[in-house]
C-alpha cells in the first residue's frame, strides 16, 4: 500500500473530473462543466491538519514498511484511514498501541454492545464540541445497526445511556467532583442500571474520547473530504488561483500569506531552545546537590496548583456548540472551572494513596480483561517516548521535560506526586506553553493555530505532536484515576 496514494485518495474524484473538463483559468477548459451540470467537490483544507504542512505529513515514513503495515491494519479494521491516524504517523510506536487499544474498545468482545460503544463515543466527543469525532462515530453507529432515532438527540436514546450523561459531563470538565454517589446512581437505577463491567467499559470509552478530542483540536485535524466541513463546491476565491493548483498540490497560498507576517525570527526561537536546555542542566545539578524536604515539596505543589488557575488565553471565551453537536449532550452551559474557585476546596489527590499502577490498572483488568494492559502500555509509550532530540540538538535526555509536562497536567487536576519538585515546572514551561497545555486539556474546542505556533517555535512538528500525545494520555489517566477511585470506594 503506497502512502501517497492513500493520502491523495480524497482528491481522486476532483482530479479526474478537472482533467476531463479542463480549466478556463489556465486556458485548458472546454466549458463542459456548465453543460453537464456537475458540481465538483473540492477539499476545503490543506491535508490532514490545519496546523501542520501537508508535505511534512506526506514525507513521514514514505519508505517505512512499519508504516505501511500499520495503515493496512487500520484500514482493514475501520475501512478507512482517518486524518488522526495520518497525523499520529509521526510516532509509529505510539500509533500501533493506540490503534490496538481503540480496536479492542470498539470491536472486540466486551461488556457493551457495539452500537452503545459508538454512541458513548458520540456523547463524549460532543461534550467538547468535536464535530470531527462525532461525525466519524455517527457513521460507525449506523454501520453497526444503531437506531437512527437516537441521533436526533440524547432524549431519544435509551434511559440507560441518558443516565450516563451526568458522569460524562463531570468527567469531561471537572473530574475531581466525581464521587461514589455518581457510581451508585448508575449501578442502582433499577431496570436501567449498569453492571460494574459495563460501567468500566463506558468510563474507559468516555475518557478515551475526551482525550482524543483534545488531540483532534490540538493538532488542528481537518475533516475528511466526505464529511461536513471537509469539502466545498465553490471555486477558490483567491485571485490568480487556479483550480488545477488543487490537484497539483499547490493550494497553500493563503497559508503562506498568513504565515509570512509576524513570525518570530529564527535566532530568537533558537535561543529559546538553548535557554531551555541550560535550565534542564541547571535543575539536574541542583537535584544532585540537594533535595528539598517533603514540606517544601508540598508547598511548591500548592503554589503551582494556585498559579495554574490564572493561566488563561486572551482568546478565552465561550464557544457556543452547534445544534447538531449539542443535541448529543445535556446542560450545554456546563464547562471547565478551576477546582479552587469561589471558595471551593477540593482535597489534593495523592498518588501514593491511589495510583494507576497499583489500583486503577488492576480494577480495569479485573472487570474488563486485557484493557488495563492495553491502556497501561499506551501510557508508558507516550510517557517514555523519546528520540533524544530537541529541535536541531541530538543526544539530549528529555525525561525531565516530559515529566514536567505530565505532572503539570495532573497538578491542574489536583493530583500530586510526593516525590516530585513542582518548582521545576515554572523553570521548564513558559507561559505560552502553559496556555496551550491548559487549553488542550481543559477546553480543547478553544485551541487556535496561534496557540499552536506560539510555543516551542524552533521545534519540529513531530515534537509538537509528541507533546499532544503526552497531554492526552496524562489527561486520560487523570480522569480515570478519579472515576476508578470513586468505583473502588463504592465497592468497599
mmCIF file with all atom_site columns, N, CA and C in Angstrom, residues 413-480:
data_model
loop_
_atom_site.group_PDB
_atom_site.id
_atom_site.type_symbol
_atom_site.label_atom_id
_atom_site.label_alt_id
_atom_site.label_comp_id
_atom_site.label_asym_id
_atom_site.label_entity_id
_atom_site.label_seq_id
_atom_site.pdbx_PDB_ins_code
_atom_site.Cartn_x
_atom_site.Cartn_y
_atom_site.Cartn_z
_atom_site.occupancy
_atom_site.B_iso_or_equiv
_atom_site.pdbx_formal_charge
_atom_site.auth_seq_id
_atom_site.auth_comp_id
_atom_site.auth_asym_id
_atom_site.auth_atom_id
_atom_site.pdbx_PDB_model_num
ATOM 1   N N  . UNK A 1 413 ? -5.278  19.097 37.715 1.00 0.00 ? 413 UNK A N  1
ATOM 2   C CA . UNK A 1 413 ? -6.400  18.269 38.147 1.00 0.00 ? 413 UNK A CA 1
ATOM 3   C C  . UNK A 1 413 ? -6.346  17.972 39.644 1.00 0.00 ? 413 UNK A C  1
ATOM 4   N N  . UNK A 1 414 ? -5.408  18.618 40.361 1.00 0.00 ? 414 UNK A N  1
ATOM 5   C CA . UNK A 1 414 ? -5.320  18.424 41.806 1.00 0.00 ? 414 UNK A CA 1
ATOM 6   C C  . UNK A 1 414 ? -4.629  17.144 42.220 1.00 0.00 ? 414 UNK A C  1
ATOM 7   N N  . UNK A 1 415 ? -3.855  16.539 41.317 1.00 0.00 ? 415 UNK A N  1
ATOM 8   C CA . UNK A 1 415 ? -3.188  15.268 41.596 1.00 0.00 ? 415 UNK A CA 1
ATOM 9   C C  . UNK A 1 415 ? -1.710  15.537 41.892 1.00 0.00 ? 415 UNK A C  1
ATOM 10  N N  . UNK A 1 416 ? -1.234  15.025 43.028 1.00 0.00 ? 416 UNK A N  1
ATOM 11  C CA . UNK A 1 416 ? 0.133   15.320 43.474 1.00 0.00 ? 416 UNK A CA 1
ATOM 12  C C  . UNK A 1 416 ? 0.979   14.064 43.611 1.00 0.00 ? 416 UNK A C  1
ATOM 13  N N  . UNK A 1 417 ? 2.240   14.178 43.147 1.00 0.00 ? 417 UNK A N  1
ATOM 14  C CA . UNK A 1 417 ? 3.258   13.148 43.351 1.00 0.00 ? 417 UNK A CA 1
ATOM 15  C C  . UNK A 1 417 ? 4.193   13.626 44.461 1.00 0.00 ? 417 UNK A C  1
ATOM 16  N N  . UNK A 1 418 ? 4.268   12.868 45.539 1.00 0.00 ? 418 UNK A N  1
ATOM 17  C CA . UNK A 1 418 ? 5.067   13.292 46.687 1.00 0.00 ? 418 UNK A CA 1
ATOM 18  C C  . UNK A 1 418 ? 6.555   13.403 46.381 1.00 0.00 ? 418 UNK A C  1
ATOM 19  N N  . UNK A 1 419 ? 7.030   12.665 45.386 1.00 0.00 ? 419 UNK A N  1
ATOM 20  C CA . UNK A 1 419 ? 8.464   12.642 45.104 1.00 0.00 ? 419 UNK A CA 1
ATOM 21  C C  . UNK A 1 419 ? 8.878   13.626 44.012 1.00 0.00 ? 419 UNK A C  1
ATOM 22  N N  . UNK A 1 420 ? 7.984   14.526 43.627 1.00 0.00 ? 420 UNK A N  1
ATOM 23  C CA . UNK A 1 420 ? 8.306   15.456 42.544 1.00 0.00 ? 420 UNK A CA 1
ATOM 24  C C  . UNK A 1 420 ? 8.405   16.881 43.066 1.00 0.00 ? 420 UNK A C  1
ATOM 25  N N  . UNK A 1 421 ? 9.424   17.596 42.601 1.00 0.00 ? 421 UNK A N  1
ATOM 26  C CA . UNK A 1 421 ? 9.613   19.001 42.966 1.00 0.00 ? 421 UNK A CA 1
ATOM 27  C C  . UNK A 1 421 ? 8.897   19.873 41.944 1.00 0.00 ? 421 UNK A C  1
ATOM 28  N N  . UNK A 1 422 ? 7.739   20.422 42.331 1.00 0.00 ? 422 UNK A N  1
ATOM 29  C CA . UNK A 1 422 ? 6.910   21.197 41.405 1.00 0.00 ? 422 UNK A CA 1
ATOM 30  C C  . UNK A 1 422 ? 7.517   22.557 41.064 1.00 0.00 ? 422 UNK A C  1
ATOM 31  N N  . UNK A 1 423 ? 8.616   22.914 41.753 1.00 0.00 ? 423 UNK A N  1
ATOM 32  C CA . UNK A 1 423 ? 9.320   24.139 41.377 1.00 0.00 ? 423 UNK A CA 1
ATOM 33  C C  . UNK A 1 423 ? 9.947   24.027 40.002 1.00 0.00 ? 423 UNK A C  1
ATOM 34  N N  . UNK A 1 424 ? 10.169  22.786 39.505 1.00 0.00 ? 424 UNK A N  1
ATOM 35  C CA . UNK A 1 424 ? 10.771  22.604 38.190 1.00 0.00 ? 424 UNK A CA 1
ATOM 36  C C  . UNK A 1 424 ? 9.836   23.035 37.063 1.00 0.00 ? 424 UNK A C  1
ATOM 37  N N  . UNK A 1 425 ? 8.534   22.975 37.311 1.00 0.00 ? 425 UNK A N  1
ATOM 38  C CA . UNK A 1 425 ? 7.571   23.271 36.243 1.00 0.00 ? 425 UNK A CA 1
ATOM 39  C C  . UNK A 1 425 ? 7.727   24.705 35.737 1.00 0.00 ? 425 UNK A C  1
ATOM 40  N N  . UNK A 1 426 ? 7.814   25.660 36.663 1.00 0.00 ? 426 UNK A N  1
ATOM 41  C CA . UNK A 1 426 ? 7.948   27.054 36.236 1.00 0.00 ? 426 UNK A CA 1
ATOM 42  C C  . UNK A 1 426 ? 9.272   27.319 35.556 1.00 0.00 ? 426 UNK A C  1
ATOM 43  N N  . UNK A 1 427 ? 10.279  26.508 35.855 1.00 0.00 ? 427 UNK A N  1
ATOM 44  C CA . UNK A 1 427 ? 11.575  26.672 35.207 1.00 0.00 ? 427 UNK A CA 1
ATOM 45  C C  . UNK A 1 427 ? 11.549  26.182 33.755 1.00 0.00 ? 427 UNK A C  1
ATOM 46  N N  . UNK A 1 428 ? 10.758  25.153 33.500 1.00 0.00 ? 428 UNK A N  1
ATOM 47  C CA . UNK A 1 428 ? 10.804  24.488 32.196 1.00 0.00 ? 428 UNK A CA 1
ATOM 48  C C  . UNK A 1 428 ? 9.663   24.853 31.247 1.00 0.00 ? 428 UNK A C  1
ATOM 49  N N  . UNK A 1 429 ? 8.531   25.239 31.783 1.00 0.00 ? 429 UNK A N  1
ATOM 50  C CA . UNK A 1 429 ? 7.363   25.519 30.936 1.00 0.00 ? 429 UNK A CA 1
ATOM 51  C C  . UNK A 1 429 ? 7.045   27.006 30.985 1.00 0.00 ? 429 UNK A C  1
ATOM 52  N N  . UNK A 1 430 ? 7.195   27.690 29.844 1.00 0.00 ? 430 UNK A N  1
ATOM 53  C CA . UNK A 1 430 ? 6.898   29.120 29.843 1.00 0.00 ? 430 UNK A CA 1
ATOM 54  C C  . UNK A 1 430 ? 5.392   29.355 29.718 1.00 0.00 ? 430 UNK A C  1
ATOM 55  N N  . UNK A 1 431 ? 5.014   30.617 29.809 1.00 0.00 ? 431 UNK A N  1
ATOM 56  C CA . UNK A 1 431 ? 3.584   30.936 29.890 1.00 0.00 ? 431 UNK A CA 1
ATOM 57  C C  . UNK A 1 431 ? 2.814   30.533 28.633 1.00 0.00 ? 431 UNK A C  1
ATOM 58  N N  . UNK A 1 432 ? 3.377   30.786 27.455 1.00 0.00 ? 432 UNK A N  1
ATOM 59  C CA . UNK A 1 432 ? 2.647   30.448 26.227 1.00 0.00 ? 432 UNK A CA 1
ATOM 60  C C  . UNK A 1 432 ? 2.427   28.940 26.134 1.00 0.00 ? 432 UNK A C  1
ATOM 61  N N  . UNK A 1 433 ? 3.391   28.164 26.616 1.00 0.00 ? 433 UNK A N  1
ATOM 62  C CA . UNK A 1 433 ? 3.264   26.718 26.598 1.00 0.00 ? 433 UNK A CA 1
ATOM 63  C C  . UNK A 1 433 ? 2.197   26.281 27.604 1.00 0.00 ? 433 UNK A C  1
ATOM 64  N N  . UNK A 1 434 ? 2.181   26.919 28.772 1.00 0.00 ? 434 UNK A N  1
ATOM 65  C CA . UNK A 1 434 ? 1.166   26.580 29.778 1.00 0.00 ? 434 UNK A CA 1
ATOM 66  C C  . UNK A 1 434 ? -0.244  26.906 29.278 1.00 0.00 ? 434 UNK A C  1
ATOM 67  N N  . UNK A 1 435 ? -0.378  28.025 28.570 1.00 0.00 ? 435 UNK A N  1
ATOM 68  C CA . UNK A 1 435 ? -1.685  28.384 27.999 1.00 0.00 ? 435 UNK A CA 1
ATOM 69  C C  . UNK A 1 435 ? -2.141  27.307 27.027 1.00 0.00 ? 435 UNK A C  1
ATOM 70  N N  . UNK A 1 436 ? -1.224  26.859 26.179 1.00 0.00 ? 436 UNK A N  1
ATOM 71  C CA . UNK A 1 436 ? -1.554  25.815 25.218 1.00 0.00 ? 436 UNK A CA 1
ATOM 72  C C  . UNK A 1 436 ? -1.959  24.528 25.938 1.00 0.00 ? 436 UNK A C  1
ATOM 73  N N  . UNK A 1 437 ? -1.160  24.117 26.921 1.00 0.00 ? 437 UNK A N  1
ATOM 74  C CA . UNK A 1 437 ? -1.443  22.882 27.662 1.00 0.00 ? 437 UNK A CA 1
ATOM 75  C C  . UNK A 1 437 ? -2.815  22.949 28.325 1.00 0.00 ? 437 UNK A C  1
ATOM 76  N N  . UNK A 1 438 ? -3.074  24.042 29.029 1.00 0.00 ? 438 UNK A N  1
ATOM 77  C CA . UNK A 1 438 ? -4.336  24.138 29.757 1.00 0.00 ? 438 UNK A CA 1
ATOM 78  C C  . UNK A 1 438 ? -5.528  24.147 28.803 1.00 0.00 ? 438 UNK A C  1
ATOM 79  N N  . UNK A 1 439 ? -5.375  24.832 27.680 1.00 0.00 ? 439 UNK A N  1
ATOM 80  C CA . UNK A 1 439 ? -6.473  24.888 26.716 1.00 0.00 ? 439 UNK A CA 1
ATOM 81  C C  . UNK A 1 439 ? -6.728  23.513 26.117 1.00 0.00 ? 439 UNK A C  1
ATOM 82  N N  . UNK A 1 440 ? -5.660  22.821 25.709 1.00 0.00 ? 440 UNK A N  1
ATOM 83  C CA . UNK A 1 440 ? -5.805  21.486 25.126 1.00 0.00 ? 440 UNK A CA 1
ATOM 84  C C  . UNK A 1 440 ? -6.499  20.535 26.093 1.00 0.00 ? 440 UNK A C  1
ATOM 85  N N  . UNK A 1 441 ? -6.098  20.579 27.346 1.00 0.00 ? 441 UNK A N  1
ATOM 86  C CA . UNK A 1 441 ? -6.563  19.606 28.334 1.00 0.00 ? 441 UNK A CA 1
ATOM 87  C C  . UNK A 1 441 ? -7.939  19.954 28.884 1.00 0.00 ? 441 UNK A C  1
ATOM 88  N N  . UNK A 1 442 ? -8.200  21.236 29.080 1.00 0.00 ? 442 UNK A N  1
ATOM 89  C CA . UNK A 1 442 ? -9.431  21.641 29.779 1.00 0.00 ? 442 UNK A CA 1
ATOM 90  C C  . UNK A 1 442 ? -10.524 22.171 28.853 1.00 0.00 ? 442 UNK A C  1
ATOM 91  N N  . UNK A 1 443 ? -10.160 22.820 27.769 1.00 0.00 ? 443 UNK A N  1
ATOM 92  C CA . UNK A 1 443 ? -11.155 23.379 26.849 1.00 0.00 ? 443 UNK A CA 1
ATOM 93  C C  . UNK A 1 443 ? -10.623 23.309 25.426 1.00 0.00 ? 443 UNK A C  1
ATOM 94  N N  . UNK A 1 444 ? -10.419 22.100 24.902 1.00 0.00 ? 444 UNK A N  1
ATOM 95  C CA . UNK A 1 444 ? -9.751  21.949 23.597 1.00 0.00 ? 444 UNK A CA 1
ATOM 96  C C  . UNK A 1 444 ? -10.462 22.631 22.444 1.00 0.00 ? 444 UNK A C  1
ATOM 97  N N  . UNK A 1 445 ? -11.782 22.814 22.564 1.00 0.00 ? 445 UNK A N  1
ATOM 98  C CA . UNK A 1 445 ? -12.533 23.462 21.486 1.00 0.00 ? 445 UNK A CA 1
ATOM 99  C C  . UNK A 1 445 ? -12.097 24.909 21.272 1.00 0.00 ? 445 UNK A C  1
ATOM 100 N N  . UNK A 1 446 ? -11.307 25.484 22.212 1.00 0.00 ? 446 UNK A N  1
ATOM 101 C CA . UNK A 1 446 ? -10.866 26.873 22.115 1.00 0.00 ? 446 UNK A CA 1
ATOM 102 C C  . UNK A 1 446 ? -9.447  27.019 21.551 1.00 0.00 ? 446 UNK A C  1
ATOM 103 N N  . UNK A 1 447 ? -8.834  25.907 21.174 1.00 0.00 ? 447 UNK A N  1
ATOM 104 C CA . UNK A 1 447 ? -7.468  25.958 20.647 1.00 0.00 ? 447 UNK A CA 1
ATOM 105 C C  . UNK A 1 447 ? -7.435  26.674 19.306 1.00 0.00 ? 447 UNK A C  1
ATOM 106 N N  . UNK A 1 448 ? -6.412  27.491 19.117 1.00 0.00 ? 448 UNK A N  1
ATOM 107 C CA . UNK A 1 448 ? -6.226  28.194 17.845 1.00 0.00 ? 448 UNK A CA 1
ATOM 108 C C  . UNK A 1 448 ? -4.849  27.867 17.268 1.00 0.00 ? 448 UNK A C  1
ATOM 109 N N  . UNK A 1 449 ? -4.682  28.133 15.986 1.00 0.00 ? 449 UNK A N  1
ATOM 110 C CA . UNK A 1 449 ? -3.382  27.927 15.347 1.00 0.00 ? 449 UNK A CA 1
ATOM 111 C C  . UNK A 1 449 ? -2.338  28.841 15.968 1.00 0.00 ? 449 UNK A C  1
ATOM 112 N N  . UNK A 1 450 ? -2.753  30.015 16.388 1.00 0.00 ? 450 UNK A N  1
ATOM 113 C CA . UNK A 1 450 ? -1.814  30.937 17.025 1.00 0.00 ? 450 UNK A CA 1
ATOM 114 C C  . UNK A 1 450 ? -1.216  30.325 18.294 1.00 0.00 ? 450 UNK A C  1
ATOM 115 N N  . UNK A 1 451 ? -2.064  29.638 19.079 1.00 0.00 ? 451 UNK A N  1
ATOM 116 C CA . UNK A 1 451 ? -1.563  28.979 20.289 1.00 0.00 ? 451 UNK A CA 1
ATOM 117 C C  . UNK A 1 451 ? -0.552  27.893 19.927 1.00 0.00 ? 451 UNK A C  1
ATOM 118 N N  . UNK A 1 452 ? -0.889  27.107 18.911 1.00 0.00 ? 452 UNK A N  1
ATOM 119 C CA . UNK A 1 452 ? -0.007  26.025 18.481 1.00 0.00 ? 452 UNK A CA 1
ATOM 120 C C  . UNK A 1 452 ? 1.335   26.590 18.007 1.00 0.00 ? 452 UNK A C  1
ATOM 121 N N  . UNK A 1 453 ? 1.288   27.663 17.260 1.00 0.00 ? 453 UNK A N  1
ATOM 122 C CA . UNK A 1 453 ? 2.507   28.255 16.710 1.00 0.00 ? 453 UNK A CA 1
ATOM 123 C C  . UNK A 1 453 ? 3.352   28.963 17.767 1.00 0.00 ? 453 UNK A C  1
ATOM 124 N N  . UNK A 1 454 ? 2.723   29.385 18.869 1.00 0.00 ? 454 UNK A N  1
ATOM 125 C CA . UNK A 1 454 ? 3.403   30.277 19.815 1.00 0.00 ? 454 UNK A CA 1
ATOM 126 C C  . UNK A 1 454 ? 4.323   29.562 20.792 1.00 0.00 ? 454 UNK A C  1
ATOM 127 N N  . UNK A 1 455 ? 4.225   28.246 20.938 1.00 0.00 ? 455 UNK A N  1
ATOM 128 C CA . UNK A 1 455 ? 5.114   27.565 21.872 1.00 0.00 ? 455 UNK A CA 1
ATOM 129 C C  . UNK A 1 455 ? 6.154   26.744 21.100 1.00 0.00 ? 455 UNK A C  1
ATOM 130 N N  . UNK A 1 456 ? 7.340   26.638 21.698 1.00 0.00 ? 456 UNK A N  1
ATOM 131 C CA . UNK A 1 456 ? 8.425   25.843 21.124 1.00 0.00 ? 456 UNK A CA 1
ATOM 132 C C  . UNK A 1 456 ? 8.594   26.122 19.625 1.00 0.00 ? 456 UNK A C  1
ATOM 133 N N  . UNK A 1 457 ? 8.851   27.364 19.305 1.00 0.00 ? 457 UNK A N  1
ATOM 134 C CA . UNK A 1 457 ? 8.785   27.813 17.913 1.00 0.00 ? 457 UNK A CA 1
ATOM 135 C C  . UNK A 1 457 ? 9.871   27.220 17.023 1.00 0.00 ? 457 UNK A C  1
ATOM 136 N N  . UNK A 1 458 ? 10.939  26.732 17.606 1.00 0.00 ? 458 UNK A N  1
ATOM 137 C CA . UNK A 1 458 ? 12.009  26.144 16.801 1.00 0.00 ? 458 UNK A CA 1
ATOM 138 C C  . UNK A 1 458 ? 11.894  24.619 16.715 1.00 0.00 ? 458 UNK A C  1
ATOM 139 N N  . UNK A 1 459 ? 10.920  24.076 17.438 1.00 0.00 ? 459 UNK A N  1
ATOM 140 C CA . UNK A 1 459 ? 10.779  22.620 17.463 1.00 0.00 ? 459 UNK A CA 1
ATOM 141 C C  . UNK A 1 459 ? 10.057  22.114 16.215 1.00 0.00 ? 459 UNK A C  1
ATOM 142 N N  . UNK A 1 460 ? 10.300  20.857 15.881 1.00 0.00 ? 460 UNK A N  1
ATOM 143 C CA . UNK A 1 460 ? 9.663   20.242 14.727 1.00 0.00 ? 460 UNK A CA 1
ATOM 144 C C  . UNK A 1 460 ? 8.197   19.955 15.011 1.00 0.00 ? 460 UNK A C  1
ATOM 145 N N  . UNK A 1 461 ? 7.418   19.822 13.947 1.00 0.00 ? 461 UNK A N  1
ATOM 146 C CA . UNK A 1 461 ? 6.006   19.462 14.120 1.00 0.00 ? 461 UNK A CA 1
ATOM 147 C C  . UNK A 1 461 ? 5.872   18.090 14.781 1.00 0.00 ? 461 UNK A C  1
ATOM 148 N N  . UNK A 1 462 ? 6.770   17.182 14.472 1.00 0.00 ? 462 UNK A N  1
ATOM 149 C CA . UNK A 1 462 ? 6.712   15.854 15.097 1.00 0.00 ? 462 UNK A CA 1
ATOM 150 C C  . UNK A 1 462 ? 6.866   15.957 16.607 1.00 0.00 ? 462 UNK A C  1
ATOM 151 N N  . UNK A 1 463 ? 7.681   16.920 17.068 1.00 0.00 ? 463 UNK A N  1
ATOM 152 C CA . UNK A 1 463 ? 7.864   17.104 18.511 1.00 0.00 ? 463 UNK A CA 1
ATOM 153 C C  . UNK A 1 463 ? 6.610   17.713 19.146 1.00 0.00 ? 463 UNK A C  1
ATOM 154 N N  . UNK A 1 464 ? 5.937   18.578 18.411 1.00 0.00 ? 464 UNK A N  1
ATOM 155 C CA . UNK A 1 464 ? 4.695   19.141 18.949 1.00 0.00 ? 464 UNK A CA 1
ATOM 156 C C  . UNK A 1 464 ? 3.585   18.089 18.988 1.00 0.00 ? 464 UNK A C  1
ATOM 157 N N  . UNK A 1 465 ? 3.560   17.212 18.001 1.00 0.00 ? 465 UNK A N  1
ATOM 158 C CA . UNK A 1 465 ? 2.599   16.105 18.038 1.00 0.00 ? 465 UNK A CA 1
ATOM 159 C C  . UNK A 1 465 ? 2.895   15.206 19.238 1.00 0.00 ? 465 UNK A C  1
ATOM 160 N N  . UNK A 1 466 ? 4.186   14.981 19.511 1.00 0.00 ? 466 UNK A N  1
ATOM 161 C CA . UNK A 1 466 ? 4.562   14.190 20.690 1.00 0.00 ? 466 UNK A CA 1
ATOM 162 C C  . UNK A 1 466 ? 4.058   14.858 21.965 1.00 0.00 ? 466 UNK A C  1
ATOM 163 N N  . UNK A 1 467 ? 4.177   16.180 22.047 1.00 0.00 ? 467 UNK A N  1
ATOM 164 C CA . UNK A 1 467 ? 3.621   16.904 23.202 1.00 0.00 ? 467 UNK A CA 1
ATOM 165 C C  . UNK A 1 467 ? 2.136   16.599 23.347 1.00 0.00 ? 467 UNK A C  1
ATOM 166 N N  . UNK A 1 468 ? 1.419   16.627 22.240 1.00 0.00 ? 468 UNK A N  1
ATOM 167 C CA . UNK A 1 468 ? -0.019  16.360 22.303 1.00 0.00 ? 468 UNK A CA 1
ATOM 168 C C  . UNK A 1 468 ? -0.312  14.938 22.769 1.00 0.00 ? 468 UNK A C  1
ATOM 169 N N  . UNK A 1 469 ? 0.543   13.985 22.402 1.00 0.00 ? 469 UNK A N  1
ATOM 170 C CA . UNK A 1 469 ? 0.357   12.615 22.888 1.00 0.00 ? 469 UNK A CA 1
ATOM 171 C C  . UNK A 1 469 ? 0.539   12.558 24.408 1.00 0.00 ? 469 UNK A C  1
ATOM 172 N N  . UNK A 1 470 ? 1.532   13.277 24.905 1.00 0.00 ? 470 UNK A N  1
ATOM 173 C CA . UNK A 1 470 ? 1.724   13.354 26.357 1.00 0.00 ? 470 UNK A CA 1
ATOM 174 C C  . UNK A 1 470 ? 0.505   13.969 27.031 1.00 0.00 ? 470 UNK A C  1
ATOM 175 N N  . UNK A 1 471 ? -0.001  15.041 26.440 1.00 0.00 ? 471 UNK A N  1
ATOM 176 C CA . UNK A 1 471 ? -1.144  15.745 27.037 1.00 0.00 ? 471 UNK A CA 1
ATOM 177 C C  . UNK A 1 471 ? -2.376  14.859 27.106 1.00 0.00 ? 471 UNK A C  1
ATOM 178 N N  . UNK A 1 472 ? -2.679  14.156 26.026 1.00 0.00 ? 472 UNK A N  1
ATOM 179 C CA . UNK A 1 472 ? -3.926  13.386 26.016 1.00 0.00 ? 472 UNK A CA 1
ATOM 180 C C  . UNK A 1 472 ? -3.828  12.156 26.919 1.00 0.00 ? 472 UNK A C  1
ATOM 181 N N  . UNK A 1 473 ? -2.642  11.559 27.019 1.00 0.00 ? 473 UNK A N  1
ATOM 182 C CA . UNK A 1 473 ? -2.520  10.395 27.894 1.00 0.00 ? 473 UNK A CA 1
ATOM 183 C C  . UNK A 1 473 ? -2.511  10.804 29.364 1.00 0.00 ? 473 UNK A C  1
ATOM 184 N N  . UNK A 1 474 ? -1.866  11.928 29.682 1.00 0.00 ? 474 UNK A N  1
ATOM 185 C CA . UNK A 1 474 ? -1.906  12.430 31.059 1.00 0.00 ? 474 UNK A CA 1
ATOM 186 C C  . UNK A 1 474 ? -3.324  12.807 31.446 1.00 0.00 ? 474 UNK A C  1
ATOM 187 N N  . UNK A 1 475 ? -4.054  13.411 30.516 1.00 0.00 ? 475 UNK A N  1
ATOM 188 C CA . UNK A 1 475 ? -5.447  13.758 30.792 1.00 0.00 ? 475 UNK A CA 1
ATOM 189 C C  . UNK A 1 475 ? -6.284  12.505 31.009 1.00 0.00 ? 475 UNK A C  1
ATOM 190 N N  . UNK A 1 476 ? -6.128  11.534 30.120 1.00 0.00 ? 476 UNK A N  1
ATOM 191 C CA . UNK A 1 476 ? -6.916  10.310 30.249 1.00 0.00 ? 476 UNK A CA 1
ATOM 192 C C  . UNK A 1 476 ? -6.639  9.622  31.582 1.00 0.00 ? 476 UNK A C  1
ATOM 193 N N  . UNK A 1 477 ? -5.368  9.563  31.970 1.00 0.00 ? 477 UNK A N  1
ATOM 194 C CA . UNK A 1 477 ? -5.047  8.917  33.238 1.00 0.00 ? 477 UNK A CA 1
ATOM 195 C C  . UNK A 1 477 ? -5.644  9.678  34.420 1.00 0.00 ? 477 UNK A C  1
ATOM 196 N N  . UNK A 1 478 ? -5.621  11.010 34.373 1.00 0.00 ? 478 UNK A N  1
ATOM 197 C CA . UNK A 1 478 ? -6.200  11.809 35.459 1.00 0.00 ? 478 UNK A CA 1
ATOM 198 C C  . UNK A 1 478 ? -7.698  11.539 35.595 1.00 0.00 ? 478 UNK A C  1
ATOM 199 N N  . UNK A 1 479 ? -8.419  11.537 34.471 1.00 0.00 ? 479 UNK A N  1
ATOM 200 C CA . UNK A 1 479 ? -9.852  11.249 34.505 1.00 0.00 ? 479 UNK A CA 1
ATOM 201 C C  . UNK A 1 479 ? -10.111 9.848  35.051 1.00 0.00 ? 479 UNK A C  1
ATOM 202 N N  . UNK A 1 480 ? -9.328  8.879  34.565 1.00 0.00 ? 480 UNK A N  1
ATOM 203 C CA . UNK A 1 480 ? -9.510  7.503  35.020 1.00 0.00 ? 480 UNK A CA 1
ATOM 204 C C  . UNK A 1 480 ? -9.262  7.373  36.516 1.00 0.00 ? 480 UNK A C  1
#
